[in-house]
XYZ file of C-alpha atoms in Angstrom:
701
model
C -25.280 28.860 9.496
C -23.433 31.734 9.560
C -20.828 30.722 11.199
C -19.652 27.858 9.467
C -19.421 30.421 6.463
C -17.515 31.494 8.461
C -15.217 29.195 9.295
C -15.732 28.084 5.738
C -14.575 31.637 4.940
C -11.721 31.646 7.317
C -9.407 28.389 6.107
C -9.108 30.085 2.918
C -7.050 33.175 2.345
C -7.521 34.734 -1.023
C -4.777 35.786 -2.845
C -3.692 37.803 -6.152
C -5.073 36.800 -9.022
C -3.921 35.129 -11.627
C -2.136 37.616 -14.763
C -4.510 35.968 -17.420
C -7.033 33.312 -17.520
C -4.232 30.304 -18.325
C -6.301 27.626 -18.682
C -4.978 24.095 -18.584
C -1.238 25.724 -17.172
C 1.013 23.193 -16.194
C 3.858 24.335 -12.949
C 6.414 23.581 -11.199
C 7.616 23.949 -7.318
C 10.798 25.731 -6.628
C 10.997 26.685 -3.499
C 9.210 30.052 -2.291
C 8.074 30.083 -5.858
C 5.280 28.332 -8.517
C 6.257 28.595 -12.037
C 3.403 29.085 -14.255
C 4.220 27.703 -17.839
C 1.629 28.320 -21.043
C -1.783 27.605 -21.207
C -4.773 27.442 -23.997
C -3.975 30.328 -25.447
C -1.101 32.757 -24.191
C 2.734 31.557 -24.392
C 3.677 33.075 -21.481
C 5.348 31.631 -17.728
C 4.864 33.598 -14.602
C 6.858 32.823 -11.416
C 4.426 33.180 -8.261
C 6.530 34.406 -5.000
C 4.531 32.854 -2.267
C 6.165 35.141 0.562
C 5.514 38.265 -1.824
C 2.003 37.480 -3.203
C 3.244 38.743 -6.537
C 3.848 36.953 -9.582
C 6.675 38.128 -11.985
C 6.835 37.400 -15.560
C 9.780 35.086 -16.600
C 9.482 34.667 -21.046
C 7.958 33.783 -24.118
C 7.162 30.001 -25.738
C 8.282 30.268 -29.144
C 5.024 30.932 -30.969
C 5.693 27.316 -32.636
C 5.356 25.781 -28.901
C 1.099 24.850 -28.664
C -0.470 24.204 -25.576
C -4.422 21.810 -26.358
C -1.864 19.327 -24.566
C 1.629 19.644 -23.282
C 4.048 18.844 -20.284
C 6.011 20.803 -17.899
C 8.810 18.708 -15.798
C 11.465 19.767 -13.269
C 15.158 18.291 -12.786
C 17.039 19.288 -10.417
C 21.058 18.460 -10.756
C 23.623 19.110 -8.678
C 26.442 21.240 -10.205
C 29.574 22.306 -7.852
C 27.514 21.281 -4.742
C 25.017 23.457 -6.377
C 21.273 22.656 -7.170
C 20.816 23.617 -10.875
C 16.907 24.227 -11.958
C 16.217 22.930 -15.674
C 12.563 23.112 -16.699
C 11.133 20.310 -19.396
C 8.676 21.280 -21.757
C 6.867 18.904 -25.134
C 4.063 19.140 -26.799
C 2.023 19.571 -30.201
C -0.725 16.882 -29.208
C -2.639 17.515 -32.419
C -2.469 15.650 -35.804
C -1.419 18.669 -37.701
C 0.660 20.409 -35.004
C 4.672 20.654 -34.771
C 5.811 18.649 -31.492
C 8.297 21.124 -29.477
C 11.008 19.611 -26.704
C 12.444 22.478 -25.427
C 14.476 23.404 -22.039
C 14.984 26.041 -20.117
C 17.849 26.527 -17.457
C 15.762 28.989 -14.356
C 17.454 31.156 -12.335
C 15.126 33.313 -10.215
C 13.484 36.036 -11.447
C 13.609 37.498 -7.513
C 15.034 39.881 -5.926
C 18.367 38.422 -3.831
C 15.849 37.981 -1.185
C 15.743 33.859 -2.725
C 20.029 33.890 -2.231
C 19.926 33.024 -5.417
C 21.648 35.866 -7.299
C 24.157 34.201 -9.459
C 27.901 35.890 -10.543
C 27.337 35.162 -14.924
C 28.820 35.565 -17.937
C 26.965 36.966 -20.930
C 26.877 34.204 -22.732
C 25.393 32.097 -19.969
C 23.437 34.182 -18.971
C 21.971 34.436 -22.448
C 20.933 30.889 -21.674
C 19.238 30.955 -18.807
C 15.295 31.898 -18.529
C 14.795 30.897 -22.025
C 13.191 27.968 -24.028
C 15.361 26.489 -26.562
C 15.371 22.960 -28.502
C 16.477 20.194 -26.174
C 19.347 18.546 -28.124
C 21.113 14.740 -27.049
C 24.835 14.691 -27.080
C 25.344 15.234 -30.875
C 23.977 17.688 -30.477
C 20.896 16.139 -32.276
C 17.169 18.002 -31.545
C 15.372 15.423 -29.214
C 11.303 15.330 -29.919
C 9.766 13.362 -26.833
C 5.613 11.767 -27.366
C 3.278 14.237 -25.916
C 1.242 12.910 -23.154
C -1.340 13.478 -20.383
C 1.138 13.965 -18.107
C 4.557 13.903 -16.988
C 6.510 13.534 -13.619
C 10.514 13.830 -13.559
C 11.549 10.264 -11.480
C 14.418 7.797 -11.252
C 17.648 7.184 -8.279
C 19.086 9.781 -10.443
C 16.648 11.832 -10.906
C 16.754 11.335 -14.551
C 13.550 9.279 -15.355
C 10.627 10.216 -16.706
C 7.574 9.151 -16.601
C 5.241 9.336 -19.202
C 0.571 8.633 -19.392
C -0.659 9.024 -22.983
C -3.710 8.419 -23.450
C -5.728 5.609 -23.697
C -3.450 3.688 -21.401
C -0.053 3.610 -22.062
C 3.255 4.270 -19.641
C 6.294 5.058 -20.974
C 9.568 5.936 -19.304
C 12.258 8.097 -20.981
C 16.142 7.735 -19.656
C 17.009 11.288 -20.179
C 20.344 11.125 -19.676
C 20.934 8.408 -22.996
C 18.209 10.314 -24.882
C 16.146 7.367 -24.873
C 12.505 5.450 -24.621
C 13.477 2.493 -21.662
C 10.718 0.961 -20.980
C 6.931 1.264 -22.600
C 4.016 -0.426 -20.835
C 0.111 -0.589 -21.381
C -2.014 0.651 -17.448
C -4.350 -2.062 -16.247
C -7.668 -0.070 -15.537
C -10.988 -0.530 -18.258
C -11.252 2.517 -19.405
C -9.093 4.916 -21.341
C -7.446 7.175 -19.156
C -10.555 10.197 -20.158
C -10.539 11.651 -16.404
C -7.995 11.452 -14.166
C -5.810 13.168 -11.326
C -2.594 11.956 -11.076
C -0.817 11.698 -6.836
C 3.106 11.110 -6.800
C 6.139 9.806 -4.270
C 8.825 10.444 -5.822
C 10.953 9.053 -3.455
C 9.715 5.152 -3.909
C 9.348 6.119 -7.908
C 5.032 5.760 -7.401
C 3.003 6.942 -9.383
C -1.299 6.804 -8.443
C -3.598 7.210 -11.332
C -7.262 8.175 -10.657
C -9.469 6.908 -12.820
C -13.641 7.390 -12.575
C -13.600 4.975 -9.804
C -10.256 3.268 -9.603
C -6.717 3.734 -8.295
C -4.210 2.825 -9.549
C -0.653 2.957 -8.262
C 2.322 2.010 -10.194
C 5.859 1.989 -9.350
C 8.691 1.315 -11.314
C 11.764 -1.011 -10.308
C 14.699 1.189 -11.755
C 17.063 -2.534 -11.170
C 14.566 -5.118 -12.933
C 12.998 -1.927 -15.899
C 9.759 -3.400 -14.950
C 5.993 -1.845 -13.593
C 4.049 -3.074 -10.402
C 0.151 -2.083 -10.558
C -1.726 -2.509 -8.100
C -5.753 -1.740 -8.553
C -8.502 -0.700 -5.861
C -12.005 0.530 -6.697
C -12.464 3.507 -4.716
C -15.057 6.197 -3.658
C -17.855 5.468 -7.072
C -19.703 8.680 -7.145
C -17.427 10.913 -7.507
C -16.749 11.606 -10.704
C -14.865 14.722 -10.827
C -11.093 13.872 -10.942
C -9.999 14.947 -14.262
C -11.742 18.796 -13.657
C -10.692 18.758 -9.535
C -7.168 19.504 -8.067
C -5.706 17.270 -6.103
C -2.388 17.112 -4.208
C -0.068 14.092 -2.066
C 0.778 14.526 1.855
C 2.150 11.745 3.148
C -0.884 9.033 3.042
C -3.697 11.550 2.282
C -4.949 12.534 -0.646
C -6.887 15.743 -0.960
C -9.496 16.662 -3.908
C -10.710 20.082 -4.795
C -14.302 21.092 -6.691
C -13.975 19.819 -10.335
C -17.632 19.557 -11.950
C -19.901 17.093 -11.548
C -22.683 15.530 -13.852
C -23.308 18.475 -16.134
C -20.534 20.412 -17.210
C -22.205 23.901 -15.685
C -22.418 21.554 -12.177
C -19.060 23.444 -10.311
C -18.461 21.894 -7.501
C -16.961 23.682 -3.690
C -17.035 20.121 -1.874
C -14.043 18.803 -0.349
C -12.860 15.021 -0.101
C -10.226 13.219 1.468
C -9.103 9.981 0.530
C -6.632 7.450 2.495
C -4.009 5.120 0.515
C -3.719 3.304 3.111
C -7.142 1.838 4.196
C -8.482 3.242 0.580
C -11.143 5.450 2.314
C -13.314 8.500 1.455
C -14.132 11.579 3.142
C -16.475 14.546 3.076
C -16.261 17.587 4.715
C -18.204 19.298 6.084
C -15.775 22.129 4.897
C -16.131 23.100 1.221
C -14.449 26.372 -0.829
C -16.248 30.156 -0.848
C -16.207 29.406 -4.391
C -17.092 26.864 -6.934
C -14.018 25.707 -9.161
C -14.079 23.466 -12.390
C -10.996 22.691 -13.952
C -8.644 23.831 -11.056
C -5.200 23.995 -9.795
C -3.673 22.831 -6.188
C -0.324 22.937 -5.394
C 1.804 22.053 -2.767
C 4.253 24.692 -1.090
C 7.208 22.954 -1.132
C 7.887 23.541 2.361
C 4.534 20.927 2.782
C 2.921 23.732 4.552
C 0.035 25.645 2.078
C -1.926 24.400 -0.642
C -2.480 26.871 -3.647
C -5.295 26.620 -5.453
C -5.835 28.047 -8.735
C -9.013 28.719 -10.763
C -7.582 28.140 -14.047
C -11.129 29.594 -15.850
C -11.725 32.599 -14.156
C -7.456 33.998 -12.731
C -9.105 32.748 -8.693
C -5.989 31.757 -6.705
C -6.407 31.453 -2.893
C -4.446 29.309 -0.564
C -4.930 27.376 3.318
C -3.030 25.606 5.534
C -2.654 21.757 5.205
C -3.072 21.249 9.523
C -6.564 22.625 8.227
C -7.775 19.185 6.338
C -5.884 16.786 9.236
C -7.669 17.703 11.798
C -9.893 15.073 13.310
C -13.448 13.993 11.886
C -16.015 16.016 13.197
C -19.608 14.319 13.908
C -20.856 15.538 10.402
C -17.580 13.154 8.397
C -17.667 10.289 10.690
C -21.110 9.775 9.922
C -20.568 9.828 6.661
C -17.450 8.052 6.417
C -19.342 4.942 8.532
C -21.779 5.682 4.848
C -19.187 4.737 2.400
C -17.672 2.545 4.040
C -20.475 0.214 4.732
C -22.008 1.012 0.374
C -18.178 0.251 -0.343
C -18.183 -2.442 1.157
C -20.943 -3.425 -0.602
C -19.919 -2.625 -3.214
C -17.318 -5.050 -3.242
C -18.793 -8.028 -1.646
C -21.441 -8.015 -4.753
C -18.007 -7.284 -7.637
C -16.653 -10.680 -5.039
C -19.592 -12.347 -5.483
C -19.900 -12.106 -8.947
C -15.987 -13.469 -9.761
C -16.858 -16.176 -7.858
C -19.494 -17.000 -9.971
C -17.589 -17.036 -12.919
C -14.510 -18.875 -10.964
C -14.984 -23.019 -11.903
C -12.972 -24.080 -8.745
C -15.530 -21.684 -5.990
C -18.039 -23.290 -7.868
C -17.449 -26.571 -7.016
C -17.150 -25.845 -3.501
C -20.088 -23.913 -3.715
C -21.539 -27.483 -4.767
C -20.226 -29.366 -1.800
C -22.631 -27.484 0.436
C -25.854 -27.545 -1.588
C -24.311 -31.801 -1.120
C -24.048 -31.084 2.779
C -27.337 -28.699 2.847
C -28.653 -31.172 0.152
C -32.881 -30.572 2.031
C -31.920 -26.999 1.093
C -30.599 -27.117 -2.295
C -33.279 -26.290 -4.027
C -35.161 -23.200 -1.953
C -31.466 -21.843 -2.315
C -30.946 -21.819 -5.973
C -34.706 -20.469 -6.351
C -33.688 -17.835 -3.503
C -30.111 -16.833 -5.462
C -31.730 -16.548 -9.138
C -34.680 -15.345 -7.704
C -31.799 -11.739 -6.373
C -29.763 -12.246 -9.932
C -32.606 -11.467 -11.318
C -33.700 -8.111 -9.400
C -29.931 -6.931 -7.906
C -29.808 -6.200 -11.920
C -32.823 -4.695 -12.109
C -32.758 -2.739 -8.818
C -30.218 -2.209 -6.143
C -31.857 -1.609 -3.318
C -33.364 -2.091 0.291
C -32.625 -5.831 1.347
C -30.456 -7.330 -2.144
C -27.821 -5.076 -0.821
C -27.821 -7.212 2.895
C -28.872 -10.427 1.085
C -25.379 -10.053 -1.417
C -23.330 -10.475 2.160
C -25.336 -13.393 3.386
C -24.696 -15.016 -0.200
C -21.437 -14.335 0.685
C -20.995 -15.709 3.546
C -22.471 -18.679 2.745
C -20.397 -19.252 0.049
C -16.975 -17.821 1.457
C -17.477 -19.076 5.365
C -15.280 -16.160 6.279
C -14.934 -13.248 4.158
C -11.858 -10.571 5.927
C -11.266 -6.513 4.408
C -8.392 -3.772 5.168
C -9.023 -2.372 8.227
C -6.068 -0.587 9.661
C -2.120 -0.221 9.141
C 0.569 -0.184 11.437
C 3.214 1.900 11.036
C 6.022 2.916 13.109
C 9.387 0.736 12.091
C 11.963 2.221 10.601
C 13.260 -1.444 8.664
C 11.298 -5.000 7.524
C 9.874 -6.050 10.364
C 10.357 -9.988 10.426
C 7.105 -11.008 13.045
C 4.077 -10.354 14.589
C 1.607 -12.034 16.723
C -1.899 -11.518 19.087
C -1.769 -11.226 22.310
C -3.761 -14.127 24.874
C -7.078 -11.481 24.396
C -6.209 -10.455 21.356
C -5.912 -7.084 22.682
C -2.517 -6.520 21.506
C 0.151 -7.172 19.106
C 3.687 -7.282 19.432
C 5.929 -7.701 16.785
C 9.833 -8.302 16.144
C 11.445 -6.151 13.481
C 14.729 -5.377 11.506
C 15.172 -2.810 13.200
C 16.300 -4.221 16.078
C 13.417 -3.373 18.611
C 10.334 -4.737 19.690
C 6.926 -3.442 19.931
C 3.764 -3.781 21.534
C 0.242 -2.024 19.626
C -3.119 -1.900 20.296
C -5.177 -3.145 18.262
C -8.270 -1.790 18.247
C -6.944 1.297 17.552
C -3.579 1.176 16.030
C -1.027 2.802 18.223
C 2.119 1.717 19.795
C 1.911 1.147 23.918
C 5.969 0.559 24.374
C 8.906 0.423 22.512
C 11.321 -3.002 23.619
C 14.927 -2.152 22.922
C 17.765 -4.765 23.532
C 19.155 -6.870 20.966
C 21.587 -5.685 18.988
C 20.493 -7.416 15.476
C 17.990 -8.422 13.340
C 14.761 -9.826 15.942
C 14.219 -13.027 14.197
C 11.335 -13.759 16.600
C 8.738 -12.788 19.275
C 5.275 -13.939 21.136
C 3.868 -13.576 23.674
C 3.651 -16.085 27.307
C 0.414 -17.240 27.930
C -0.973 -15.877 30.052
C 0.278 -12.632 29.148
C 1.938 -10.655 31.269
C 5.974 -11.056 29.709
C 7.421 -11.606 25.511
C 9.716 -13.645 25.348
C 11.824 -12.576 21.963
C 14.797 -13.874 19.043
C 17.451 -13.095 17.110
C 20.315 -12.330 14.796
C 22.548 -11.767 18.492
C 22.653 -15.201 19.515
C 20.518 -14.531 22.087
C 16.643 -15.286 23.515
C 15.632 -12.351 25.996
C 12.413 -12.054 27.888
C 10.837 -9.179 28.774
C 8.166 -8.149 31.592
C 5.184 -6.271 29.284
C 4.217 -3.778 32.193
C 6.709 -2.534 32.971
C 9.043 -3.013 29.580
C 11.626 -4.117 31.177
C 14.013 -6.893 30.099
C 13.819 -10.234 32.100
C 16.530 -12.036 31.540
C 18.901 -12.901 28.602
C 19.567 -16.534 27.248
C 22.759 -17.112 25.949
C 23.675 -20.031 24.709
C 22.869 -20.418 20.849
C 26.118 -19.694 18.798
C 24.639 -18.346 15.999
C 21.341 -16.447 15.032
C 18.101 -17.719 17.132
C 15.658 -18.490 14.650
C 12.417 -19.285 16.735
C 11.239 -19.201 20.625
C 7.999 -20.136 21.834
C 6.701 -20.642 24.707
C 5.468 -24.002 25.862
C 0.868 -24.388 26.638
C 1.809 -23.807 30.588
C 4.595 -21.619 30.296
C 7.123 -23.026 31.570
C 9.780 -24.213 29.062
C 10.652 -21.961 26.506
C 11.307 -23.984 23.535
C 14.780 -22.254 20.963
C 15.350 -23.535 17.127
C 18.886 -21.891 15.571
C 21.658 -21.398 12.879
C 23.420 -23.998 15.015
C 21.586 -26.988 14.163
C 20.168 -27.410 17.844
C 16.824 -27.376 19.052
C 16.799 -25.204 23.186
C 14.423 -26.261 25.855
C 14.890 -23.472 28.771
C 12.963 -23.845 31.833
C 11.521 -19.921 32.244
C 11.866 -19.743 36.324
C 15.872 -21.211 36.451
C 16.234 -19.424 33.460
C 18.468 -22.789 32.597
C 18.972 -25.189 29.420
C 16.377 -28.555 30.572
C 17.464 -30.742 26.528
C 19.428 -29.633 23.681
C 18.829 -31.567 20.861
C 21.270 -31.787 17.708
C 20.487 -32.137 13.922
C 23.412 -32.021 10.560
C 20.924 -29.883 9.275
C 19.892 -25.490 10.405
C 17.029 -26.128 12.042
C 14.806 -23.225 10.560
C 11.434 -23.722 12.796
C 10.036 -25.623 16.102
C 6.486 -24.757 17.643
C 5.577 -27.414 20.410
C 2.341 -29.040 20.497
C -1.035 -27.018 21.787
C -1.897 -29.942 24.585
C 2.865 -30.094 25.279
C 3.175 -32.780 24.850
C 5.180 -33.120 21.430
C 7.607 -30.341 19.946
C 7.905 -30.437 16.097
C 11.235 -28.546 13.685
C 11.440 -27.986 10.385
C 15.081 -28.556 8.946
C 16.699 -28.138 6.071
C 17.370 -31.092 4.455
C 13.286 -30.809 3.532
C 12.464 -33.210 6.793
C 10.312 -32.878 9.851
C 10.610 -34.021 13.472
C 8.784 -35.112 15.561
C 9.519 -35.162 19.174
C 7.300 -36.523 22.829
C 8.937 -34.606 25.505
C 7.008 -37.223 27.645
C 9.623 -39.965 26.497
C 11.728 -38.436 25.189
C 13.061 -39.793 21.710
C 12.107 -39.140 17.733
C 8.819 -40.296 16.953
C 8.667 -40.152 13.598
C 10.184 -37.596 10.920
C 8.186 -36.149 7.802
C 9.039 -37.055 4.238
C 7.791 -35.807 0.997
C 9.207 -32.135 1.228
C 11.195 -32.052 -2.042
C 12.419 -27.818 -1.233
C 13.472 -26.359 1.905
C 11.190 -26.470 4.043
C 10.204 -23.322 5.839
C 7.675 -23.735 8.596
C 5.417 -26.326 10.394
C 2.361 -25.123 12.540
C 0.272 -27.933 14.855
C -3.305 -27.834 14.240
C -5.931 -25.333 17.153
C -6.661 -29.171 17.605
C -3.134 -30.658 17.663
C -4.541 -33.740 14.944
C -2.841 -32.402 12.393
C 0.279 -30.260 11.016
C 0.881 -28.214 8.017
C 4.014 -27.508 6.305
C 5.624 -25.845 3.839
C 8.268 -25.045 1.060
C 8.587 -23.537 -2.357
C 6.113 -25.663 -4.104
C 3.672 -26.916 -1.822
C 1.379 -26.956 1.401
C 1.624 -30.184 2.783
C -1.158 -31.091 5.648
C -0.214 -34.601 7.320
C -1.664 -36.972 10.029
C -0.021 -36.833 14.194
C -0.854 -39.737 14.808
C 0.361 -41.933 12.111
C 2.445 -39.697 10.572
C 1.837 -39.539 7.247
C 0.450 -36.884 4.593
C -2.720 -37.017 4.026
C -3.119 -33.540 1.553
C -0.988 -31.855 -1.057
C -1.618 -28.159 -1.852
C 0.274 -27.625 -5.499
C 0.409 -23.804 -7.027
C 2.539 -21.642 -8.517
C 2.935 -19.575 -5.666
C 1.185 -22.547 -2.224
C 4.717 -22.789 -0.163
C 5.433 -20.238 2.358
C 7.322 -19.009 4.606
C 4.124 -18.999 7.021
C 1.146 -20.988 6.810
C -0.949 -21.519 9.653
C -4.889 -23.686 9.808
C -7.303 -21.124 11.008
C -9.082 -23.405 14.200
C -11.833 -24.643 13.267
C -12.368 -24.331 10.185
C -10.901 -26.371 6.915
C -8.848 -23.258 6.180
C -5.035 -22.288 5.925
C -3.456 -19.545 5.805
C -0.536 -18.648 4.324
C 1.609 -16.049 2.607
C 5.108 -16.661 -0.158
C 7.491 -14.501 -0.944
C 5.091 -11.440 -2.637
C 2.638 -9.262 -0.697
C -0.541 -11.455 -0.615
C -1.942 -13.396 1.470
C -3.989 -16.352 0.644
C -6.763 -18.621 2.044
C -7.377 -21.333 1.160
C -10.584 -23.668 1.552
C -8.296 -27.529 2.444
C -11.620 -29.818 1.024
C -11.201 -28.754 -2.383
C -7.827 -27.477 -2.683
C -8.584 -24.515 -4.089
C -7.728 -20.057 -2.602
C -11.206 -18.922 -1.929
C -9.557 -15.667 -1.196
C -5.949 -13.096 -1.865
C -5.555 -9.740 0.550
C -3.346 -7.733 -0.800
C -0.418 -6.087 1.625
C 0.678 -3.422 -0.816
C 3.605 -3.140 0.349
C 6.085 -5.057 0.025
C 6.736 -8.662 0.525
C 4.808 -10.418 3.309
C 7.187 -12.083 6.610
C 4.967 -12.967 9.021
C 1.241 -13.158 10.195
C -1.213 -14.348 13.221
C -4.623 -14.305 13.229
C -6.998 -13.666 16.601
C -8.082 -16.833 18.653
C -12.121 -15.069 17.405
C -11.361 -15.785 13.967
C -12.336 -11.814 12.777
C -8.577 -10.246 12.018
C -6.335 -11.758 10.822
C -2.501 -9.225 10.793
C 0.150 -9.340 8.387
C 3.280 -7.926 8.302
C 5.656 -6.915 5.273
C 9.466 -5.946 4.471
C 8.467 -2.554 4.711
C 7.843 -2.307 7.835
C 5.406 -1.869 8.293
C 2.044 -4.244 9.728
C -1.334 -4.755 8.019
C -5.308 -5.527 10.154
C -7.782 -6.882 7.617
C -10.797 -8.026 9.424
C -14.016 -10.543 8.935
C -17.587 -9.469 6.871
């Protein structure tokens, strides 16, 4: 026990305390300084020097300024290749408070060690480190309504994002001095207990409110917000009074309150954005801190933590909190994941019961199991009653059983693969399901370990976008195609290029091995489909079309080939007969993809508007799925089930029940349009890739 306490203490270094109790203070980070501006009772501004561990007075606010709620932000602008630092402070929240908006040109109050001393005339010097009213281009006073929090962003660092009670966000342009956007946040409760985390480089803001994480991205060109809401750790309630910092994909929460106002915490939590997972650290703060503030140093090496009610100040290294988890922490994470899955399962079931389309699906299952219908209805009714009264024991397990019974299959996010520097165009499983191959606009092909998410090998050789990459049936080779007009064969074990096939005259869109691995089929914008002998690398046969070819695929038995043309038709060719069997017509828009079902009995195809299912033997259309987002870049059957998986020009992957034509699950990639996908042979894992350069793995519940 003594050793553990010593380790906790060693994780934090006590620093010079705050000069006064700066309750509800605001701060900005500037090089080696933390600039602290105002508080509930004090009108003073200080600079804390990180290297010197000292505070220095900067200035005082005008007496009319009120700090019940106020915001302070830092704006950096270029002036003769030098950064000008301007602080903006606005407040006056109460009904009878006079609202104010002040600005300050900040010049470091420390010595020349910071290399910040300027040569200034007397008139300029008077304007530095002094709060003055903000004025517009006509020298008229500007008043910005005070909010709960404010963040600077935009391509020119000129946009001010302001959060307002109860759940509103507005955008103020600091160049034009006008509000340019007003939006309501899609959250259930008023923003009263919130933490804010940002990624300025992509105009992303994250709000933690009770057990909801809301990610907000702003498209400056279109002047629109894009929201994504995810559930977080439901038992963590201290968002308002804890300090939080963001480091890449990681957000750390220090201290806060839990339960009553007097119940202060020493706890430290970690949250991963990519996979929506929480962890409670085995280590804790050396003292209890509520209403504390956590600040990341500009070099990202240290986190400074201020206890604003007791003038306490300490720091800790960032590296301390990104180390490998202890056994206790791993157990906590597993328990949290189980609770989260059960909670999300319950929410999904509740939502499904309200969906009339899914109710039809439920009825269909009940018809198929007519003998057990009455028994199932009684169990569900009893379960729903008990779950509203007592949330313990077998009810959670039964929740999962019910969800599986209704949905047949349900996937949850598992992992995000990161490594490509540009959009990923395709991702495929190896035959044994242990590895993935991805192709990207960064001209590379990468091989990944499915379980760990680690990059195994990078294949380089293409001189342009790599459109597609797939494994051979025996898992020893990869075939890839590119905008450089070539097809390349790679040896997986050595990572070397075996051969380059160069007969296409335009970008090659898709390529695939035959089921026996002896032939490769490819299609291109040069309006040809080619069959290649793998051993000799020679062209066996060429099919010429009048239109560009988007997609091509072998049938599961290798006897047929289908290809998709930009004139809205799908051609089915017999390799044995050496002739066209028929063309499938019915699409009314640009056909993007077509795939055989795993048994070869059906073809599934998609355009911008619809998904269509065709009978292979008869060459006739069996079913059409219509939706605002039905069509897609890729569609695929989940083997041995009446389920289709599709992705379109958004961040969603959708599962469809083909019997009723309804969507039964949506999987959100959260990071740009989905460009490709695949499913493992056992149906347990789905992977999809996006324009943001990431690959997402979802596993069956």
